[in-house]
PDB file of C-alpha atoms in Angstrom:
ATOM      1  CA  MET A   1      84.970 110.809 103.200  1.00  0.00           C
ATOM      2  CA  SER A   2      84.362 109.438 106.688  1.00  0.00           C
ATOM      3  CA  GLU A   3      82.938 106.096 107.665  1.00  0.00           C
ATOM      4  CA  LYS A   4      79.574 107.678 108.587  1.00  0.00           C
ATOM      5  CA  ALA A   5      79.282 109.310 105.164  1.00  0.00           C
ATOM      6  CA  VAL A   6      79.422 106.047 103.198  1.00  0.00           C
ATOM      7  CA  ASP A   7      76.240 104.781 101.540  1.00  0.00           C
ATOM      8  CA  VAL A   8      77.531 101.359 100.522  1.00  0.00           C
ATOM      9  CA  GLU A   9      75.110 100.870  97.631  1.00  0.00           C
ATOM     10  CA  VAL A  10      75.871 104.293  96.200  1.00  0.00           C
ATOM     11  CA  GLU A  11      79.578 103.643  96.628  1.00  0.00           C
ATOM     12  CA  PHE A  12      79.327 100.243  94.937  1.00  0.00           C
ATOM     13  CA  ASP A  13      77.532 101.829  91.971  1.00  0.00           C
ATOM     14  CA  ARG A  14      80.221 104.523  91.806  1.00  0.00           C
ATOM     15  CA  GLN A  15      82.924 101.880  91.617  1.00  0.00           C
ATOM     16  CA  VAL A  16      81.156 100.036  88.803  1.00  0.00           C
ATOM     17  CA  GLU A  17      80.611 103.299  86.916  1.00  0.00           C
ATOM     18  CA  ARG A  18      84.264 104.175  87.339  1.00  0.00           C
ATOM     19  CA  LEU A  19      85.338 100.876  85.794  1.00  0.00           C
ATOM     20  CA  VAL A  20      82.899 101.348  82.922  1.00  0.00           C
ATOM     21  CA  GLU A  21      84.269 104.863  82.297  1.00  0.00           C
ATOM     22  CA  LEU A  22      87.786 103.444  82.150  1.00  0.00           C
ATOM     23  CA  GLY A  23      86.799 100.900  79.514  1.00  0.00           C
ATOM     24  CA  TYR A  24      86.818  97.732  81.596  1.00  0.00           C
ATOM     25  CA  PRO A  25      83.854  96.206  79.729  1.00  0.00           C
ATOM     26  CA  GLU A  26      85.673  96.575  76.410  1.00  0.00           C
ATOM     27  CA  LEU A  27      88.881  95.161  77.888  1.00  0.00           C
ATOM     28  CA  ALA A  28      86.890  92.201  79.185  1.00  0.00           C
ATOM     29  CA  GLY A  29      85.195  91.739  75.812  1.00  0.00           C
ATOM     30  CA  ARG A  30      81.732  92.472  77.209  1.00  0.00           C
ATOM     31  CA  PRO A  31      79.107  95.169  76.549  1.00  0.00           C
ATOM     32  CA  ALA A  32      78.830  97.651  79.420  1.00  0.00           C
ATOM     33  CA  GLU A  33      75.377  96.345  80.316  1.00  0.00           C
ATOM     34  CA  ARG A  34      76.580  92.759  80.562  1.00  0.00           C
ATOM     35  CA  PHE A  35      79.607  93.843  82.591  1.00  0.00           C
ATOM     36  CA  GLY A  36      77.287  95.555  85.054  1.00  0.00           C
ATOM     37  CA  GLU A  37      75.065  92.495  85.260  1.00  0.00           C
ATOM     38  CA  SER A  38      78.043  90.228  85.930  1.00  0.00           C
ATOM     39  CA  VAL A  39      79.084  92.184  89.038  1.00  0.00           C
ATOM     40  CA  ALA A  40      75.541  93.006  90.234  1.00  0.00           C
ATOM     41  CA  PRO A  41      75.367  90.039  92.676  1.00  0.00           C
ATOM     42  CA  LEU A  42      78.256  91.608  94.585  1.00  0.00           C
ATOM     43  CA  ARG A  43      76.065  94.627  95.325  1.00  0.00           C
ATOM     44  CA  GLU A  44      73.866  92.452  97.533  1.00  0.00           C
ATOM     45  CA  LEU A  45      76.931  91.247  99.413  1.00  0.00           C
ATOM     46  CA  VAL A  46      77.927  94.825 100.182  1.00  0.00           C
ATOM     47  CA  ARG A  47      74.465  95.513 101.550  1.00  0.00           C
ATOM     48  CA  SER A  48      74.656  92.542 103.903  1.00  0.00           C
ATOM     49  CA  ARG A  49      77.966  93.430 105.551  1.00  0.00           C
ATOM     50  CA  THR A  50      79.127  95.969 108.086  1.00  0.00           C
ATOM     51  CA  ILE A  51      81.697  98.221 106.427  1.00  0.00           C
ATOM     52  CA  GLY A  52      84.687  99.268 108.490  1.00  0.00           C
ATOM     53  CA  GLU A  53      86.659 102.493 108.448  1.00  0.00           C
ATOM     54  CA  HIS A  54      86.499 104.364 105.148  1.00  0.00           C
ATOM     55  CA  ASP A  55      89.030 107.182 104.807  1.00  0.00           C
ATOM     56  CA  PRO A  56      90.824 106.801 101.457  1.00  0.00           C
ATOM     57  CA  GLU A  57      93.002 109.891 101.869  1.00  0.00           C
ATOM     58  CA  ASN A  58      94.488 108.249 104.957  1.00  0.00           C
ATOM     59  CA  GLY A  59      94.819 104.857 103.306  1.00  0.00           C
ATOM     60  CA  ARG A  60      91.738 103.090 104.678  1.00  0.00           C
ATOM     61  CA  VAL A  61      88.944 101.795 102.425  1.00  0.00           C
ATOM     62  CA  GLY A  62      85.796  99.979 103.512  1.00  0.00           C
ATOM     63  CA  PHE A  63      85.554  97.850 100.395  1.00  0.00           C
ATOM     64  CA  ALA A  64      86.782  97.663  96.819  1.00  0.00           C
ATOM     65  CA  LEU A  65      85.537  95.836  93.731  1.00  0.00           C
ATOM     66  CA  VAL A  66      88.351  93.685  92.324  1.00  0.00           C
ATOM     67  CA  VAL A  67      88.379  92.678  88.662  1.00  0.00           C
ATOM     68  CA  THR A  68      90.904  89.897  88.137  1.00  0.00           C
ATOM     69  CA  ARG A  69      93.298  89.202  85.280  1.00  0.00           C
ATOM     70  CA  ARG A  70      90.835  86.593  84.040  1.00  0.00           C
ATOM     71  CA  LEU A  71      88.843  89.543  82.671  1.00  0.00           C
ATOM     72  CA  VAL A  72      91.402  92.338  82.321  1.00  0.00           C
ATOM     73  CA  PRO A  73      95.169  91.762  81.903  1.00  0.00           C
ATOM     74  CA  ILE A  74      97.377  93.383  84.516  1.00  0.00           C
ATOM     75  CA  GLU A  75      99.254  95.513  81.978  1.00  0.00           C
ATOM     76  CA  GLN A  76      96.022  96.991  80.619  1.00  0.00           C
ATOM     77  CA  ALA A  77      94.603  97.558  84.092  1.00  0.00           C
ATOM     78  CA  MET A  78      97.747  99.506  85.057  1.00  0.00           C
ATOM     79  CA  GLN A  79      97.321 101.709  81.984  1.00  0.00           C
ATOM     80  CA  ARG A  80      93.931 102.782  83.378  1.00  0.00           C
ATOM     81  CA  THR A  81      95.437 104.112  86.618  1.00  0.00           C
ATOM     82  CA  ALA A  82      96.691 107.633  87.286  1.00  0.00           C
ATOM     83  CA  LEU A  83      97.662 109.809  90.223  1.00  0.00           C
ATOM     84  CA  VAL A  84      95.253 112.358  91.639  1.00  0.00           C
ATOM     85  CA  GLY A  85      95.243 115.471  89.472  1.00  0.00           C
ATOM     86  CA  ARG A  86      97.382 113.902  86.744  1.00  0.00           C
ATOM     87  CA  SER A  87      96.617 112.151  83.476  1.00  0.00           C
ATOM     88  CA  THR A  88      99.842 110.228  82.838  1.00  0.00           C
ATOM     89  CA  PRO A  89      98.829 106.541  82.785  1.00  0.00           C
ATOM     90  CA  GLY A  90     100.326 103.975  85.095  1.00  0.00           C
ATOM     91  CA  PHE A  91     102.736 101.368  83.756  1.00  0.00           C
ATOM     92  CA  VAL A  92     104.501  98.093  84.496  1.00  0.00           C
ATOM     93  CA  ASP A  93     108.212  98.467  85.135  1.00  0.00           C
ATOM     94  CA  ARG A  94     110.469  96.841  82.549  1.00  0.00           C
ATOM     95  CA  SER A  95     112.283  94.960  85.329  1.00  0.00           C
ATOM     96  CA  PHE A  96     109.481  92.411  84.967  1.00  0.00           C
ATOM     97  CA  GLU A  97     110.920  90.162  82.276  1.00  0.00           C
ATOM     98  CA  GLU A  98     108.602  89.194  79.448  1.00  0.00           C
ATOM     99  CA  GLY A  99     105.927  86.780  80.601  1.00  0.00           C
ATOM    100  CA  SER A 100     106.887  86.997  84.275  1.00  0.00           C
ATOM    101  CA  LEU A 101     103.670  88.679  85.450  1.00  0.00           C
ATOM    102  CA  ALA A 102     101.753  85.513  84.664  1.00  0.00           C
ATOM    103  CA  ARG A 103     103.880  83.701  87.240  1.00  0.00           C
ATOM    104  CA  PHE A 104     103.033  86.131  90.053  1.00  0.00           C
ATOM    105  CA  VAL A 105     100.085  84.392  91.681  1.00  0.00           C
ATOM    106  CA  ALA A 106      98.633  84.017  95.162  1.00  0.00           C
ATOM    107  CA  PRO A 107     100.623  81.554  97.320  1.00  0.00           C
ATOM    108  CA  GLU A 108      98.797  78.781  99.155  1.00  0.00           C
ATOM    109  CA  ALA A 109      98.374  80.868 102.321  1.00  0.00           C
ATOM    110  CA  VAL A 110      96.543  83.634 100.429  1.00  0.00           C
ATOM    111  CA  HIS A 111      93.031  82.452  99.658  1.00  0.00           C
ATOM    112  CA  VAL A 112      91.655  84.239  96.591  1.00  0.00           C
ATOM    113  CA  PRO A 113      88.133  83.476  95.304  1.00  0.00           C
ATOM    114  CA  ASP A 114      87.869  81.513  92.068  1.00  0.00           C
ATOM    115  CA  ALA A 115      85.954  84.321  90.360  1.00  0.00           C
ATOM    116  CA  ASP A 116      86.287  86.941  87.631  1.00  0.00           C
ATOM    117  CA  ALA A 117      85.432  89.661  90.163  1.00  0.00           C
ATOM    118  CA  TYR A 118      84.972  89.818  93.924  1.00  0.00           C
ATOM    119  CA  LEU A 119      84.939  92.193  96.882  1.00  0.00           C
ATOM    120  CA  LEU A 120      87.822  93.121  99.130  1.00  0.00           C
ATOM    121  CA  PHE A 121      86.853  94.397 102.588  1.00  0.00           C
ATOM    122  CA  ASP A 122      88.611  96.455 105.255  1.00  0.00           C
ATOM    123  CA  VAL A 123      91.568  97.556 103.139  1.00  0.00           C
ATOM    124  CA  ASP A 124      94.655  99.290 104.543  1.00  0.00           C
ATOM    125  CA  ARG A 125      97.552 100.522 102.416  1.00  0.00           C
ATOM    126  CA  GLY A 126      99.814  99.683 105.373  1.00  0.00           C
ATOM    127  CA  GLU A 127     102.098 102.670 105.802  1.00  0.00           C
ATOM    128  CA  GLU A 128     102.812 101.508 109.354  1.00  0.00           C
ATOM    129  CA  PHE A 129     105.142  99.024 107.633  1.00  0.00           C
ATOM    130  CA  CYS A 130     107.151 101.661 105.781  1.00  0.00           C
ATOM    131  CA  GLY A 131     110.760 100.864 106.618  1.00  0.00           C
ATOM    132  CA  ALA A 132     109.946  97.322 107.742  1.00  0.00           C
ATOM    133  CA  VAL A 133     111.486  94.194 106.227  1.00  0.00           C
ATOM    134  CA  PRO A 134     108.801  92.907 103.807  1.00  0.00           C
ATOM    135  CA  VAL A 135     108.801  89.291 105.021  1.00  0.00           C
ATOM    136  CA  GLU A 136     108.452  90.508 108.614  1.00  0.00           C
ATOM    137  CA  ALA A 137     105.591  92.801 107.622  1.00  0.00           C
ATOM    138  CA  MET A 138     103.815  89.901 105.931  1.00  0.00           C
ATOM    139  CA  ASP A 139     104.247  87.756 109.050  1.00  0.00           C
ATOM    140  CA  ALA A 140     102.838  90.540 111.234  1.00  0.00           C
ATOM    141  CA  ILE A 141      99.785  90.883 108.990  1.00  0.00           C
ATOM    142  CA  ALA A 142      99.165  87.135 109.044  1.00  0.00           C
ATOM    143  CA  GLY A 143      99.404  87.228 112.827  1.00  0.00           C
ATOM    144  CA  ARG A 144      96.512  89.688 112.854  1.00  0.00           C
ATOM    145  CA  GLU A 145      94.457  87.265 110.756  1.00  0.00           C
ATOM    146  CA  ARG A 146      94.522  89.691 107.857  1.00  0.00           C
ATOM    147  CA  THR A 147      95.660  89.035 104.300  1.00  0.00           C
ATOM    148  CA  VAL A 148      98.255  90.757 102.130  1.00  0.00           C
ATOM    149  CA  LEU A 149      96.999  92.163  98.806  1.00  0.00           C
ATOM    150  CA  THR A 150      97.558  90.624  95.385  1.00  0.00           C
ATOM    151  CA  ILE A 151      98.627  92.596  92.326  1.00  0.00           C
ATOM    152  CA  GLU A 152      95.051  92.764  91.035  1.00  0.00           C
ATOM    153  CA  GLU A 153      93.819  93.963  94.420  1.00  0.00           C
ATOM    154  CA  GLY A 154      96.470  96.648  94.657  1.00  0.00           C
ATOM    155  CA  ILE A 155      95.588  97.901  91.181  1.00  0.00           C
ATOM    156  CA  ALA A 156      91.867  97.838  92.039  1.00  0.00           C
ATOM    157  CA  LEU A 157      92.510  99.929  95.144  1.00  0.00           C
ATOM    158  CA  LEU A 158      94.499 102.471  93.140  1.00  0.00           C
ATOM    159  CA  THR A 159      92.008 102.532  90.256  1.00  0.00           C
ATOM    160  CA  LEU A 160      89.014 103.218  92.480  1.00  0.00           C
ATOM    161  CA  TYR A 161      90.819 105.438  95.002  1.00  0.00           C
ATOM    162  CA  PRO A 162      93.780 107.208  93.357  1.00  0.00           C
ATOM    163  CA  GLU A 163      94.298 109.229  96.526  1.00  0.00           C
ATOM    164  CA  VAL A 164      95.741 106.203  98.340  1.00  0.00           C
ATOM    165  CA  LEU A 165      98.994 106.359  96.339  1.00  0.00           C
ATOM    166  CA  VAL A 166     101.006 109.349  97.505  1.00  0.00           C
ATOM    167  CA  LYS A 167     104.660 110.203  97.977  1.00  0.00           C
ATOM    168  CA  ASN A 168     106.285 108.263 100.823  1.00  0.00           C
ATOM    169  CA  LYS A 169     103.085 106.208 101.361  1.00  0.00           C
ATOM    170  CA  CYS A 170     103.194 103.647  98.580  1.00  0.00           C
ATOM    171  CA  TYR A 171     102.582  99.950  99.123  1.00  0.00           C
ATOM    172  CA  MET A 172     103.804  96.424  98.515  1.00  0.00           C
ATOM    173  CA  LEU A 173     101.600  93.553  97.337  1.00  0.00           C
ATOM    174  CA  GLY A 174     102.784  90.458  99.146  1.00  0.00           C
ATOM    175  CA  GLY A 175      99.794  88.408  97.994  1.00  0.00           C
ATOM    176  CA  SER A 176     101.336  87.788  94.560  1.00  0.00           C
ATOM    177  CA  ARG A 177     104.581  85.819  94.414  1.00  0.00           C
ATOM    178  CA  CYS A 178     106.430  83.837  91.753  1.00  0.00           C
ATOM    179  CA  GLY A 179     108.602  81.553  93.870  1.00  0.00           C
ATOM    180  CA  ASP A 180     111.604  83.855  94.212  1.00  0.00           C
ATOM    181  CA  ARG A 181     112.464  86.746  96.541  1.00  0.00           C
ATOM    182  CA  ARG A 182     110.584  89.452  94.627  1.00  0.00           C
ATOM    183  CA  VAL A 183     107.609  91.223  96.185  1.00  0.00           C
ATOM    184  CA  PRO A 184     105.474  93.339  93.801  1.00  0.00           C
ATOM    185  CA  ALA A 185     104.789  96.935  94.778  1.00  0.00           C
ATOM    186  CA  LEU A 186     103.058 100.081  93.549  1.00  0.00           C
ATOM    187  CA  TRP A 187     104.860 103.401  93.781  1.00  0.00           C
ATOM    188  CA  ILE A 188     105.258 106.695  91.922  1.00  0.00           C
ATOM    189  CA  SER A 189     107.645 107.192  89.007  1.00  0.00           C
ATOM    190  CA  ARG A 190     107.639 109.849  86.281  1.00  0.00           C
ATOM    191  CA  ASN A 191     104.458 111.386  87.761  1.00  0.00           C
ATOM    192  CA  ALA A 192     102.543 108.137  87.312  1.00  0.00           C
ATOM    193  CA  PRO A 193     101.829 104.906  89.198  1.00  0.00           C
ATOM    194  CA  LYS A 194     104.356 102.156  88.549  1.00  0.00           C
ATOM    195  CA  LEU A 195     104.062  98.452  89.222  1.00  0.00           C
ATOM    196  CA  GLY A 196     107.501  97.231  90.170  1.00  0.00           C
ATOM    197  CA  TRP A 197     109.017  94.935  92.769  1.00  0.00           C
ATOM    198  CA  CYS A 198     111.414  94.902  95.688  1.00  0.00           C
ATOM    199  CA  TRP A 199     113.377  92.176  97.466  1.00  0.00           C
ATOM    200  CA  GLU A 200     111.589  90.433 100.339  1.00  0.00           C
ATOM    201  CA  ARG A 201     114.338  91.345 102.834  1.00  0.00           C
ATOM    202  CA  ASN A 202     115.065  94.893 101.642  1.00  0.00           C
ATOM    203  CA  PRO A 203     113.100  97.541 103.591  1.00  0.00           C
ATOM    204  CA  HIS A 204     112.124 100.835 101.983  1.00  0.00           C
ATOM    205  CA  THR A 205     111.066 103.889 103.976  1.00  0.00           C
ATOM    206  CA  TRP A 206     108.423 104.765 101.374  1.00  0.00           C
ATOM    207  CA  LEU A 207     106.872 101.317 100.878  1.00  0.00           C
ATOM    208  CA  GLY A 208     104.341  99.861 103.303  1.00  0.00           C
ATOM    209  CA  MET A 209     102.546  96.517 103.036  1.00  0.00           C
ATOM    210  CA  ALA A 210      98.895  96.652 101.968  1.00  0.00           C
ATOM    211  CA  SER A 211      96.397  94.292 103.558  1.00  0.00           C
ATOM    212  CA  ALA A 212      92.698  93.518 103.881  1.00  0.00           C
ATOM    213  CA  GLY A 213      90.325  91.887 106.326  1.00  0.00           C
ATOM    214  CA  SER A 214      88.599  89.521 103.897  1.00  0.00           C
ATOM    215  CA  ARG A 215      87.632  88.635 100.320  1.00  0.00           C
ATOM    216  CA  VAL A 216      84.121  87.674  99.284  1.00  0.00           C
ATOM    217  CA  ALA A 217      82.761  86.424  95.948  1.00  0.00           C
ATOM    218  CA  ALA A 218      79.196  85.876  94.823  1.00  0.00           C
ATOM    219  CA  VAL A 219      77.985  82.283  95.063  1.00  0.00           C
TER     220      VAL A 219
END
């Protein structure tokens, strides 16, 4: 799908419908109608903005609707992901010790809206950083006045656009940290998406660094 082909209102409605199909309202403890109403104000925000490049198969997305862990726990959100053409659900790697996901939050430099759901604009899975040292990739992204993705944002991108996660073009999520050297990442394992982590100074040829241009929440 090219940038010219995107009807932003139709695409926003598709994203909401996709989340409803995957059971997000039930996970959030809300009827589907109420879930739709709660994110409806974001539809107006999409209409008011210029959407950038939209080519999911090549890792570029104009915008994505992010539902945070305040509504849907990370583990359950991962279970609703899958690779293109496969049904095996995504999972959280057991290298995350019990309770550790709660400690992976946005550091001070990553400004995330105080909201249950918001919009992420101008998203790039960042394969240009495959093989780069993660901390250096994060510095480069900051220098471009862009922001690295959080765990919730990376899962949202994968949930709405499964085609972005492909062999040798997976991505790290430097916007969620827990105070140590671990950097969360999404890659492929056992024919399914896996949320794992890598060390901040260990480069991987198959892991880029995902980023976005901005985040916007409804007032």
